[in-house]
């Protein structure tokens, strides 16, 4: 897909890696981007700055708590009504907070499922759309386990599962919507710097901090640059690891056929 002229919607985009996705989309010629986040102050500030740099008509902020189904649906509706198009959806909002694990599941899993289904609804050729792409944000912890944040790890495994399943030809052939996931490694944002404070018990928090400290680090701007490659070239159902500031690479998990025992 050529990003030039396209319309994108990014959740959790007031700060962190999400905001970098928005900047990179605009740099790559996206015509319009909707920034969805529940933090209105940060979201409005970010959009004010983006408008100065990229022009006032290209970016909007929509206050959206992704755990609220009505708000998320309204966010998609407002984006479509404002820009008369939708081509790229990035389900990015996420938290690392096993101390509030029900909320963590609601944001990291339920809202990603809902955002993906809304992507099909607005972009699916079977619904009168033009096709498009949904990128779900998993993590290297969607592929590997660590002890200090087990529920976060489970939520990111769920993102991998829904992306692979909804990315299969059965869905793509009908809808023309590619579903792809990126699995970033440790990236320098508030999610990481505050992580040790948010775990189920102090002891788990310390373990989470220790495990994260051992992993290679990278800047959010790097993940955003690699994201553009995925949008352009990522096959439906594909998973891409982006870690340690290195180029993103595709990873293959054995499929049903491979796992079949004779
Ligand atoms: N930082 C990392 O090391 C890392 C690694 C792998 C994956 N990820 C994933 O990348 C995504 C972005 O993470 P980040 O590091 O930029 O985090 P961050 O904490 O810096 O930013 C998260 C953004 O999501 C918003 N948000 C949180 N809850 C929300 C809700 N209910 N509704 C709407 N918006 C909400 C926040 O306001 C914030 O703007 C997450 O899905 C995270 O799990 C991050």
mmCIF file of C-alpha atoms and ligand atoms in Angstrom:
data_model
loop_
_atom_site.group_PDB
_atom_site.id
_atom_site.type_symbol
_atom_site.label_atom_id
_atom_site.label_comp_id
_atom_site.label_asym_id
_atom_site.label_seq_id
_atom_site.Cartn_x
_atom_site.Cartn_y
_atom_site.Cartn_z
ATOM 1 C CA UNK A 1 0.000 0.000 0.000
ATOM 2 C CA UNK A 2 1.168 3.489 -0.822
ATOM 3 C CA UNK A 3 0.632 5.639 2.303
ATOM 4 C CA UNK A 4 0.397 8.815 0.221
ATOM 5 C CA UNK A 5 -3.126 10.243 0.214
ATOM 6 C CA UNK A 6 -4.474 7.698 2.715
ATOM 7 C CA UNK A 7 -6.596 8.247 5.827
ATOM 8 C CA UNK A 8 -5.509 6.671 9.119
ATOM 9 C CA UNK A 9 -6.911 6.246 12.619
ATOM 10 C CA UNK A 10 -4.533 5.568 15.539
ATOM 11 C CA UNK A 11 -5.708 4.754 19.088
ATOM 12 C CA UNK A 12 -3.681 5.747 22.155
ATOM 13 C CA UNK A 13 -1.895 8.299 19.991
ATOM 14 C CA UNK A 14 -1.642 11.298 22.343
ATOM 15 C CA UNK A 15 1.822 10.208 23.528
ATOM 16 C CA UNK A 16 4.405 7.449 23.274
ATOM 17 C CA UNK A 17 4.866 5.237 20.221
ATOM 18 C CA UNK A 18 1.316 6.023 19.002
ATOM 19 C CA UNK A 19 2.163 9.701 18.536
ATOM 20 C CA UNK A 20 5.287 8.706 16.586
ATOM 21 C CA UNK A 21 3.128 6.542 14.262
ATOM 22 C CA UNK A 22 0.983 9.613 13.558
ATOM 23 C CA UNK A 23 4.016 11.812 12.767
ATOM 24 C CA UNK A 24 5.550 9.169 10.514
ATOM 25 C CA UNK A 25 2.253 8.634 8.648
ATOM 26 C CA UNK A 26 2.033 12.380 7.949
ATOM 27 C CA UNK A 27 5.691 12.509 6.869
ATOM 28 C CA UNK A 28 4.968 9.644 4.473
ATOM 29 C CA UNK A 29 2.157 11.621 2.857
ATOM 30 C CA UNK A 30 -0.951 10.331 4.640
ATOM 31 C CA UNK A 31 -3.670 12.824 3.784
ATOM 32 C CA UNK A 32 -5.492 12.648 7.131
ATOM 33 C CA UNK A 33 -4.951 11.120 10.545
ATOM 34 C CA UNK A 34 -7.383 10.816 13.469
ATOM 35 C CA UNK A 35 -5.724 10.743 16.901
ATOM 36 C CA UNK A 36 -7.854 8.825 19.423
ATOM 37 C CA UNK A 37 -6.931 8.855 23.112
ATOM 38 C CA UNK A 38 -8.671 9.179 26.470
ATOM 39 C CA UNK A 39 -6.206 11.869 27.618
ATOM 40 C CA UNK A 40 -7.826 15.004 26.153
ATOM 41 C CA UNK A 41 -5.162 17.438 27.396
ATOM 42 C CA UNK A 42 -2.235 15.534 25.893
ATOM 43 C CA UNK A 43 -4.211 14.635 22.769
ATOM 44 C CA UNK A 44 -5.269 18.213 22.036
ATOM 45 C CA UNK A 45 -1.735 19.518 22.673
ATOM 46 C CA UNK A 46 -0.238 16.902 20.367
ATOM 47 C CA UNK A 47 -2.711 17.719 17.582
ATOM 48 C CA UNK A 48 -2.066 21.479 18.000
ATOM 49 C CA UNK A 49 1.646 20.861 17.375
ATOM 50 C CA UNK A 50 0.951 18.501 14.452
ATOM 51 C CA UNK A 51 -1.318 21.085 12.816
ATOM 52 C CA UNK A 52 1.484 23.685 12.983
ATOM 53 C CA UNK A 53 3.809 21.344 11.158
ATOM 54 C CA UNK A 54 1.494 19.538 8.724
ATOM 55 C CA UNK A 55 -1.419 21.922 8.155
ATOM 56 C CA UNK A 56 -4.682 22.378 9.991
ATOM 57 C CA UNK A 57 -7.006 20.201 7.908
ATOM 58 C CA UNK A 58 -5.054 16.974 8.139
ATOM 59 C CA UNK A 59 -5.267 15.887 11.792
ATOM 60 C CA UNK A 60 -8.105 15.682 14.311
ATOM 61 C CA UNK A 61 -8.234 14.647 17.950
ATOM 62 C CA UNK A 62 -11.176 12.536 19.126
ATOM 63 C CA UNK A 63 -11.421 11.932 22.874
ATOM 64 C CA UNK A 64 -11.960 8.188 23.102
ATOM 65 C CA UNK A 65 -11.688 5.678 25.906
ATOM 66 C CA UNK A 66 -11.121 2.484 23.909
ATOM 67 C CA UNK A 67 -12.718 0.390 26.675
ATOM 68 C CA UNK A 68 -16.012 2.165 26.015
ATOM 69 C CA UNK A 69 -17.603 0.442 22.988
ATOM 70 C CA UNK A 70 -19.813 3.412 22.117
ATOM 71 C CA UNK A 71 -16.902 5.868 22.249
ATOM 72 C CA UNK A 72 -14.722 3.660 20.070
ATOM 73 C CA UNK A 73 -17.531 3.228 17.524
ATOM 74 C CA UNK A 74 -18.106 7.011 17.559
ATOM 75 C CA UNK A 75 -14.367 7.566 17.010
ATOM 76 C CA UNK A 76 -14.494 5.494 13.806
ATOM 77 C CA UNK A 77 -17.726 7.168 12.691
ATOM 78 C CA UNK A 78 -16.390 10.691 13.248
ATOM 79 C CA UNK A 79 -13.147 9.874 11.422
ATOM 80 C CA UNK A 80 -15.064 8.512 8.427
ATOM 81 C CA UNK A 81 -17.566 11.369 8.374
ATOM 82 C CA UNK A 82 -14.822 14.009 8.644
ATOM 83 C CA UNK A 83 -12.423 12.622 6.045
ATOM 84 C CA UNK A 84 -14.870 10.565 3.905
ATOM 85 C CA UNK A 85 -12.376 7.684 3.916
ATOM 86 C CA UNK A 86 -10.534 5.171 6.068
ATOM 87 C CA UNK A 87 -7.598 3.069 4.864
ATOM 88 C CA UNK A 88 -5.312 2.406 7.863
ATOM 89 C CA UNK A 89 -6.271 1.496 11.442
ATOM 90 C CA UNK A 90 -3.607 1.156 14.138
ATOM 91 C CA UNK A 91 -4.921 -0.422 17.350
ATOM 92 C CA UNK A 92 -2.137 0.930 19.546
ATOM 93 C CA UNK A 93 -3.661 1.891 22.934
ATOM 94 C CA UNK A 94 -2.252 -0.388 25.599
ATOM 95 C CA UNK A 95 -1.169 -0.463 29.235
ATOM 96 C CA UNK A 96 1.324 -2.510 31.232
ATOM 97 C CA UNK A 97 -0.350 -2.784 34.608
ATOM 98 C CA UNK A 98 -0.886 -6.271 36.007
ATOM 99 C CA UNK A 99 -2.049 -4.569 39.235
ATOM 100 C CA UNK A 100 -5.221 -3.653 37.286
ATOM 101 C CA UNK A 101 -5.394 -6.767 35.132
ATOM 102 C CA UNK A 102 -9.100 -6.596 34.240
ATOM 103 C CA UNK A 103 -8.567 -3.114 32.833
ATOM 104 C CA UNK A 104 -5.393 -4.305 31.123
ATOM 105 C CA UNK A 105 -7.373 -7.059 29.359
ATOM 106 C CA UNK A 106 -10.131 -4.576 28.450
ATOM 107 C CA UNK A 107 -7.642 -2.191 26.794
ATOM 108 C CA UNK A 108 -5.064 -4.595 25.367
ATOM 109 C CA UNK A 109 -7.456 -7.312 24.167
ATOM 110 C CA UNK A 110 -11.138 -6.316 24.047
ATOM 111 C CA UNK A 111 -10.490 -2.924 22.451
ATOM 112 C CA UNK A 112 -8.086 -4.441 19.905
ATOM 113 C CA UNK A 113 -10.716 -7.012 18.904
ATOM 114 C CA UNK A 114 -13.369 -4.289 18.655
ATOM 115 C CA UNK A 115 -11.017 -1.971 16.710
ATOM 116 C CA UNK A 116 -10.199 -4.767 14.267
ATOM 117 C CA UNK A 117 -13.882 -5.581 13.703
ATOM 118 C CA UNK A 118 -14.631 -1.875 13.193
ATOM 119 C CA UNK A 119 -11.769 -1.799 10.689
ATOM 120 C CA UNK A 120 -13.516 -4.585 8.737
ATOM 121 C CA UNK A 121 -16.832 -2.743 9.018
ATOM 122 C CA UNK A 122 -15.487 0.549 7.614
ATOM 123 C CA UNK A 123 -12.931 -0.751 5.100
ATOM 124 C CA UNK A 124 -14.211 -4.197 4.073
ATOM 125 C CA UNK A 125 -14.997 -4.613 0.367
ATOM 126 C CA UNK A 126 -17.907 -6.842 1.433
ATOM 127 C CA UNK A 127 -19.347 -3.775 3.230
ATOM 128 C CA UNK A 128 -18.881 -1.422 0.286
ATOM 129 C CA UNK A 129 -15.389 -0.261 1.338
ATOM 130 C CA UNK A 130 -12.097 -0.212 -0.604
ATOM 131 C CA UNK A 131 -10.099 -2.601 1.578
ATOM 132 C CA UNK A 132 -7.243 -1.424 3.785
ATOM 133 C CA UNK A 133 -5.020 -2.481 6.661
ATOM 134 C CA UNK A 134 -5.413 -3.007 10.410
ATOM 135 C CA UNK A 135 -2.173 -3.046 12.387
ATOM 136 C CA UNK A 136 -2.437 -4.447 15.904
ATOM 137 C CA UNK A 137 0.250 -3.668 18.447
ATOM 138 C CA UNK A 138 1.454 -6.826 20.145
ATOM 139 C CA UNK A 139 4.908 -7.055 21.779
ATOM 140 C CA UNK A 140 7.864 -9.385 21.987
ATOM 141 C CA UNK A 141 5.868 -10.543 25.028
ATOM 142 C CA UNK A 142 3.244 -11.769 22.579
ATOM 143 C CA UNK A 143 5.823 -14.378 21.577
ATOM 144 C CA UNK A 144 7.803 -15.052 24.762
ATOM 145 C CA UNK A 145 6.978 -15.323 28.459
ATOM 146 C CA UNK A 146 8.339 -13.328 31.365
ATOM 147 C CA UNK A 147 7.523 -13.867 35.035
ATOM 148 C CA UNK A 148 6.999 -10.302 36.275
ATOM 149 C CA UNK A 149 3.942 -9.331 34.163
ATOM 150 C CA UNK A 150 2.067 -12.535 33.254
ATOM 151 C CA UNK A 151 -1.263 -10.904 32.399
ATOM 152 C CA UNK A 152 0.329 -8.315 30.086
ATOM 153 C CA UNK A 153 2.144 -11.201 28.398
ATOM 154 C CA UNK A 154 -1.171 -13.053 27.993
ATOM 155 C CA UNK A 155 -2.872 -9.993 26.477
ATOM 156 C CA UNK A 156 -0.145 -9.652 23.854
ATOM 157 C CA UNK A 157 -0.355 -13.385 23.024
ATOM 158 C CA UNK A 158 -4.079 -12.737 22.437
ATOM 159 C CA UNK A 159 -3.235 -9.906 20.018
ATOM 160 C CA UNK A 160 -0.985 -12.299 18.098
ATOM 161 C CA UNK A 161 -3.786 -14.903 17.942
ATOM 162 C CA UNK A 162 -6.541 -12.584 16.745
ATOM 163 C CA UNK A 163 -4.229 -11.022 14.143
ATOM 164 C CA UNK A 164 -3.128 -14.365 12.706
ATOM 165 C CA UNK A 165 -6.692 -15.705 12.598
ATOM 166 C CA UNK A 166 -8.372 -12.612 11.149
ATOM 167 C CA UNK A 167 -5.440 -12.272 8.761
ATOM 168 C CA UNK A 168 -6.155 -15.624 7.077
ATOM 169 C CA UNK A 169 -7.289 -15.710 3.417
ATOM 170 C CA UNK A 170 -10.862 -16.607 4.448
ATOM 171 C CA UNK A 171 -11.203 -13.034 5.782
ATOM 172 C CA UNK A 172 -8.791 -11.208 3.459
ATOM 173 C CA UNK A 173 -10.274 -12.585 0.237
ATOM 174 C CA UNK A 174 -13.722 -11.333 1.180
ATOM 175 C CA UNK A 175 -12.787 -7.991 2.740
ATOM 176 C CA UNK A 176 -9.533 -6.858 1.138
ATOM 177 C CA UNK A 177 -8.420 -5.839 4.647
ATOM 178 C CA UNK A 178 -4.948 -7.009 5.694
ATOM 179 C CA UNK A 179 -4.534 -7.639 9.438
ATOM 180 C CA UNK A 180 -0.918 -7.404 10.590
ATOM 181 C CA UNK A 181 0.821 -7.190 13.992
ATOM 182 C CA UNK A 182 4.043 -5.567 15.128
ATOM 183 C CA UNK A 183 5.827 -6.981 18.174
ATOM 184 C CA UNK A 184 8.045 -4.195 19.526
ATOM 185 C CA UNK A 185 10.814 -4.858 22.002
ATOM 186 C CA UNK A 186 11.454 -2.579 24.964
ATOM 187 C CA UNK A 187 10.857 0.987 23.802
ATOM 188 C CA UNK A 188 11.611 4.124 25.727
ATOM 189 C CA UNK A 189 8.158 5.450 26.849
ATOM 190 C CA UNK A 190 6.206 5.981 30.088
ATOM 191 C CA UNK A 191 4.829 2.458 29.760
ATOM 192 C CA UNK A 192 8.305 1.140 30.556
ATOM 193 C CA UNK A 193 9.698 3.839 32.840
ATOM 194 C CA UNK A 194 6.720 3.471 35.209
ATOM 195 C CA UNK A 195 6.239 -0.302 34.795
ATOM 196 C CA UNK A 196 7.806 -1.460 38.054
ATOM 197 C CA UNK A 197 5.232 0.553 40.058
ATOM 198 C CA UNK A 198 2.230 -1.099 38.494
ATOM 199 C CA UNK A 199 2.522 -4.825 39.008
ATOM 200 C CA UNK A 200 0.414 -7.142 41.150
ATOM 201 C CA UNK A 201 2.853 -7.202 44.032
ATOM 202 C CA UNK A 202 6.037 -5.319 44.793
ATOM 203 C CA UNK A 203 8.009 -8.510 44.345
ATOM 204 C CA UNK A 204 6.594 -9.165 40.850
ATOM 205 C CA UNK A 205 7.228 -5.531 39.979
ATOM 206 C CA UNK A 206 10.892 -5.866 40.865
ATOM 207 C CA UNK A 207 11.129 -9.042 38.769
ATOM 208 C CA UNK A 208 9.405 -7.313 35.842
ATOM 209 C CA UNK A 209 11.904 -4.416 36.124
ATOM 210 C CA UNK A 210 14.838 -6.842 36.259
ATOM 211 C CA UNK A 211 13.643 -8.816 33.225
ATOM 212 C CA UNK A 212 12.937 -5.671 31.187
ATOM 213 C CA UNK A 213 16.358 -4.227 32.108
ATOM 214 C CA UNK A 214 18.046 -7.227 30.475
ATOM 215 C CA UNK A 215 16.366 -6.628 27.102
ATOM 216 C CA UNK A 216 17.712 -4.371 24.332
ATOM 217 C CA UNK A 217 16.178 -0.892 24.214
ATOM 218 C CA UNK A 218 15.077 1.353 21.346
ATOM 219 C CA UNK A 219 13.473 4.722 20.659
ATOM 220 C CA UNK A 220 9.775 5.064 19.713
ATOM 221 C CA UNK A 221 10.760 6.927 16.513
ATOM 222 C CA UNK A 222 12.494 3.764 15.283
ATOM 223 C CA UNK A 223 9.394 1.591 15.779
ATOM 224 C CA UNK A 224 7.331 4.184 13.893
ATOM 225 C CA UNK A 225 9.710 4.149 10.915
ATOM 226 C CA UNK A 226 9.582 0.345 10.752
ATOM 227 C CA UNK A 227 5.788 0.487 11.018
ATOM 228 C CA UNK A 228 5.694 2.250 7.630
ATOM 229 C CA UNK A 229 7.412 -0.773 6.023
ATOM 230 C CA UNK A 230 4.765 -3.082 7.495
ATOM 231 C CA UNK A 231 1.932 -0.905 6.241
ATOM 232 C CA UNK A 232 3.436 -0.862 2.766
ATOM 233 C CA UNK A 233 4.464 -4.511 2.518
ATOM 234 C CA UNK A 234 3.214 -6.679 5.426
ATOM 235 C CA UNK A 235 1.204 -9.707 4.258
ATOM 236 C CA UNK A 236 -2.155 -10.370 5.892
ATOM 237 C CA UNK A 237 -1.714 -12.336 9.127
ATOM 238 C CA UNK A 238 2.010 -11.558 9.325
ATOM 239 C CA UNK A 239 3.886 -10.799 12.562
ATOM 240 C CA UNK A 240 6.878 -8.457 12.680
ATOM 241 C CA UNK A 241 9.405 -8.196 15.507
ATOM 242 C CA UNK A 242 11.007 -4.757 15.972
ATOM 243 C CA UNK A 243 13.643 -4.861 18.696
ATOM 244 C CA UNK A 244 16.847 -3.133 19.779
ATOM 245 C CA UNK A 245 16.713 -0.460 17.062
ATOM 246 C CA UNK A 246 17.219 -3.119 14.358
ATOM 247 C CA UNK A 247 15.157 -3.450 11.158
ATOM 248 C CA UNK A 248 11.824 -5.194 11.745
ATOM 249 C CA UNK A 249 11.713 -8.822 10.602
ATOM 250 C CA UNK A 250 8.855 -11.239 9.974
ATOM 251 C CA UNK A 251 8.463 -14.178 12.322
ATOM 252 C CA UNK A 252 6.604 -17.406 11.544
ATOM 253 C CA UNK A 253 4.706 -19.454 14.114
ATOM 254 C CA UNK A 254 3.957 -23.065 13.151
ATOM 255 C CA UNK A 255 0.439 -23.282 11.738
ATOM 256 C CA UNK A 256 -2.207 -25.972 12.227
ATOM 257 C CA UNK A 257 -0.947 -28.116 9.363
ATOM 258 C CA UNK A 258 2.611 -28.074 10.710
ATOM 259 C CA UNK A 259 1.442 -29.020 14.181
ATOM 260 C CA UNK A 260 -0.701 -31.968 13.047
ATOM 261 C CA UNK A 261 0.494 -35.227 14.608
ATOM 262 C CA UNK A 262 0.305 -38.236 12.260
HETATM 263 N N1 LIG B 1 7.009 0.765 25.270
HETATM 264 C C1 LIG B 1 7.308 -0.508 25.042
HETATM 265 O O1 LIG B 1 8.400 -1.012 25.418
HETATM 266 C C2 LIG B 1 6.362 -1.390 24.268
HETATM 267 C C3 LIG B 1 6.848 -2.639 23.813
HETATM 268 C C4 LIG B 1 5.970 -3.478 23.129
HETATM 269 C C5 LIG B 1 4.673 -3.071 22.896
HETATM 270 N N2 LIG B 1 4.241 -1.862 23.359
HETATM 271 C C6 LIG B 1 2.847 -1.518 23.082
HETATM 272 O O2 LIG B 1 2.803 -0.338 22.306
HETATM 273 C C7 LIG B 1 1.588 0.368 22.586
HETATM 274 C C8 LIG B 1 1.919 1.806 22.949
HETATM 275 O O3 LIG B 1 2.733 1.778 24.112
HETATM 276 P P1 LIG B 1 3.596 3.020 24.616
HETATM 277 O O4 LIG B 1 4.866 2.473 25.106
HETATM 278 O O5 LIG B 1 3.585 4.104 23.608
HETATM 279 O O6 LIG B 1 2.716 3.437 25.890
HETATM 280 P P2 LIG B 1 2.438 4.873 26.544
HETATM 281 O O7 LIG B 1 1.989 4.594 27.922
HETATM 282 O O8 LIG B 1 3.598 5.773 26.321
HETATM 283 O O9 LIG B 1 1.211 5.424 25.656
HETATM 284 C C9 LIG B 1 -0.030 4.777 25.666
HETATM 285 C C10 LIG B 1 -1.103 5.732 25.172
HETATM 286 O O10 LIG B 1 -2.355 5.044 25.255
HETATM 287 C C11 LIG B 1 -3.321 5.890 25.871
HETATM 288 N N3 LIG B 1 -4.342 5.087 26.542
HETATM 289 C C12 LIG B 1 -4.196 4.308 27.644
HETATM 290 N N4 LIG B 1 -5.378 3.792 27.989
HETATM 291 C C13 LIG B 1 -6.291 4.222 27.077
HETATM 292 C C14 LIG B 1 -7.686 4.025 26.887
HETATM 293 N N5 LIG B 1 -8.403 3.290 27.744
HETATM 294 N N6 LIG B 1 -8.283 4.621 25.835
HETATM 295 C C15 LIG B 1 -7.573 5.383 24.978
HETATM 296 N N7 LIG B 1 -6.261 5.627 25.112
HETATM 297 C C16 LIG B 1 -5.635 5.049 26.149
HETATM 298 C C17 LIG B 1 -2.517 6.752 26.844
HETATM 299 O O11 LIG B 1 -3.195 7.959 27.189
HETATM 300 C C18 LIG B 1 -1.232 6.996 26.037
HETATM 301 O O12 LIG B 1 -1.362 8.143 25.202
HETATM 302 C C19 LIG B 1 0.889 -0.429 23.685
HETATM 303 O O13 LIG B 1 -0.061 -1.294 23.109
HETATM 304 C C20 LIG B 1 2.020 -1.226 24.302
HETATM 305 O O14 LIG B 1 1.567 -2.394 24.949
HETATM 306 C C21 LIG B 1 5.047 -1.014 24.013
#
